[in-house]
Amino acid sequence: MPSPHGEVEARGLLELLWLVEPRERRVLLLVGEGEKVSEVARSLGLPIGTGFSRLRRGRRRLAAVLKRWRRLR
């Protein structure tokens, strides 16, 4: 049975996604669910390069947020 502490920590981590810009967060989540960046870009009506740029920026922002979160723990 999973630890309740693990569930609380997982919820906290998911909430950190809200600190990523919405356009970037959407691409991050869709790619995280297994979609290809080209499919995500097409479904959002974006050029493929823009999809990759949003993914890259989203990953950088999320990494920075996680780094700050780890320091506070």
PDB file of C-alpha atoms in Angstrom:
ATOM      1  CA  MET A   1       0.000   0.000   0.000  1.00  0.00           C
ATOM      2  CA  PRO A   2       1.431   3.436  -0.930  1.00  0.00           C
ATOM      3  CA  SER A   3       2.472   5.751   1.851  1.00  0.00           C
ATOM      4  CA  PRO A   4       0.143   8.721   2.510  1.00  0.00           C
ATOM      5  CA  HIS A   5       3.282  10.858   2.719  1.00  0.00           C
ATOM      6  CA  GLY A   6       4.136   9.898  -0.836  1.00  0.00           C
ATOM      7  CA  GLU A   7       0.667  10.944  -2.003  1.00  0.00           C
ATOM      8  CA  VAL A   8       1.001  14.328  -0.305  1.00  0.00           C
ATOM      9  CA  GLU A   9       4.422  14.851  -1.858  1.00  0.00           C
ATOM     10  CA  ALA A  10       3.109  13.836  -5.302  1.00  0.00           C
ATOM     11  CA  ARG A  11       0.252  16.341  -5.008  1.00  0.00           C
ATOM     12  CA  GLY A  12       2.722  19.047  -4.051  1.00  0.00           C
ATOM     13  CA  LEU A  13       4.857  18.269  -7.071  1.00  0.00           C
ATOM     14  CA  LEU A  14       1.830  18.375  -9.371  1.00  0.00           C
ATOM     15  CA  GLU A  15       0.892  21.761  -7.969  1.00  0.00           C
ATOM     16  CA  LEU A  16       4.314  23.032  -9.004  1.00  0.00           C
ATOM     17  CA  LEU A  17       3.250  22.550 -12.616  1.00  0.00           C
ATOM     18  CA  TRP A  18       0.942  25.551 -12.153  1.00  0.00           C
ATOM     19  CA  LEU A  19       4.069  27.698 -11.848  1.00  0.00           C
ATOM     20  CA  VAL A  20       4.945  26.882 -15.464  1.00  0.00           C
ATOM     21  CA  GLU A  21       3.397  29.127 -18.126  1.00  0.00           C
ATOM     22  CA  PRO A  22       0.084  27.657 -19.378  1.00  0.00           C
ATOM     23  CA  ARG A  23       1.247  27.370 -23.005  1.00  0.00           C
ATOM     24  CA  GLU A  24       4.353  25.520 -21.933  1.00  0.00           C
ATOM     25  CA  ARG A  25       2.544  23.441 -19.314  1.00  0.00           C
ATOM     26  CA  ARG A  26       0.079  22.168 -21.907  1.00  0.00           C
ATOM     27  CA  VAL A  27       2.876  20.913 -24.156  1.00  0.00           C
ATOM     28  CA  LEU A  28       4.745  19.401 -21.174  1.00  0.00           C
ATOM     29  CA  LEU A  29       1.691  17.477 -20.041  1.00  0.00           C
ATOM     30  CA  LEU A  30       0.786  16.157 -23.476  1.00  0.00           C
ATOM     31  CA  VAL A  31       4.345  15.046 -24.186  1.00  0.00           C
ATOM     32  CA  GLY A  32       4.476  13.558 -20.690  1.00  0.00           C
ATOM     33  CA  GLU A  33       1.432  11.478 -21.577  1.00  0.00           C
ATOM     34  CA  GLY A  34       3.384   9.992 -24.472  1.00  0.00           C
ATOM     35  CA  GLU A  35       2.373  12.159 -27.419  1.00  0.00           C
ATOM     36  CA  LYS A  36       5.033  13.195 -29.903  1.00  0.00           C
ATOM     37  CA  VAL A  37       5.897  16.885 -30.057  1.00  0.00           C
ATOM     38  CA  SER A  38       4.878  16.979 -33.716  1.00  0.00           C
ATOM     39  CA  GLU A  39       1.427  15.588 -32.822  1.00  0.00           C
ATOM     40  CA  VAL A  40       1.039  18.062 -29.962  1.00  0.00           C
ATOM     41  CA  ALA A  41       2.025  20.977 -32.187  1.00  0.00           C
ATOM     42  CA  ARG A  42      -0.410  19.890 -34.879  1.00  0.00           C
ATOM     43  CA  SER A  43      -3.276  19.442 -32.383  1.00  0.00           C
ATOM     44  CA  LEU A  44      -2.619  22.909 -30.925  1.00  0.00           C
ATOM     45  CA  GLY A  45      -2.271  24.518 -34.354  1.00  0.00           C
ATOM     46  CA  LEU A  46       1.397  25.400 -33.810  1.00  0.00           C
ATOM     47  CA  PRO A  47       4.429  25.135 -36.046  1.00  0.00           C
ATOM     48  CA  ILE A  48       6.539  22.145 -34.982  1.00  0.00           C
ATOM     49  CA  GLY A  49       9.433  24.438 -34.014  1.00  0.00           C
ATOM     50  CA  THR A  50       7.146  26.350 -31.652  1.00  0.00           C
ATOM     51  CA  GLY A  51       6.067  23.079 -30.056  1.00  0.00           C
ATOM     52  CA  PHE A  52       9.697  22.128 -29.429  1.00  0.00           C
ATOM     53  CA  SER A  53      10.475  25.623 -28.096  1.00  0.00           C
ATOM     54  CA  ARG A  54       7.584  25.491 -25.637  1.00  0.00           C
ATOM     55  CA  LEU A  55       8.629  22.042 -24.496  1.00  0.00           C
ATOM     56  CA  ARG A  56      12.233  23.194 -23.963  1.00  0.00           C
ATOM     57  CA  ARG A  57      11.169  26.342 -22.060  1.00  0.00           C
ATOM     58  CA  GLY A  58       8.652  24.378 -20.021  1.00  0.00           C
ATOM     59  CA  ARG A  59      11.279  21.830 -19.021  1.00  0.00           C
ATOM     60  CA  ARG A  60      13.683  24.594 -18.019  1.00  0.00           C
ATOM     61  CA  ARG A  61      11.055  26.395 -15.956  1.00  0.00           C
ATOM     62  CA  LEU A  62       9.911  23.194 -14.282  1.00  0.00           C
ATOM     63  CA  ALA A  63      13.528  22.268 -13.478  1.00  0.00           C
ATOM     64  CA  ALA A  64      14.052  25.690 -11.875  1.00  0.00           C
ATOM     65  CA  VAL A  65      10.843  25.353  -9.848  1.00  0.00           C
ATOM     66  CA  LEU A  66      11.833  21.871  -8.678  1.00  0.00           C
ATOM     67  CA  LYS A  67      15.293  23.103  -7.716  1.00  0.00           C
ATOM     68  CA  ARG A  68      13.758  25.820  -5.518  1.00  0.00           C
ATOM     69  CA  TRP A  69      11.291  23.311  -4.055  1.00  0.00           C
ATOM     70  CA  ARG A  70      14.107  20.921  -3.103  1.00  0.00           C
ATOM     71  CA  ARG A  71      15.975  23.710  -1.306  1.00  0.00           C
ATOM     72  CA  LEU A  72      12.894  24.514   0.782  1.00  0.00           C
ATOM     73  CA  ARG A  73      12.343  20.937   1.896  1.00  0.00           C
TER      74      ARG A  73
END
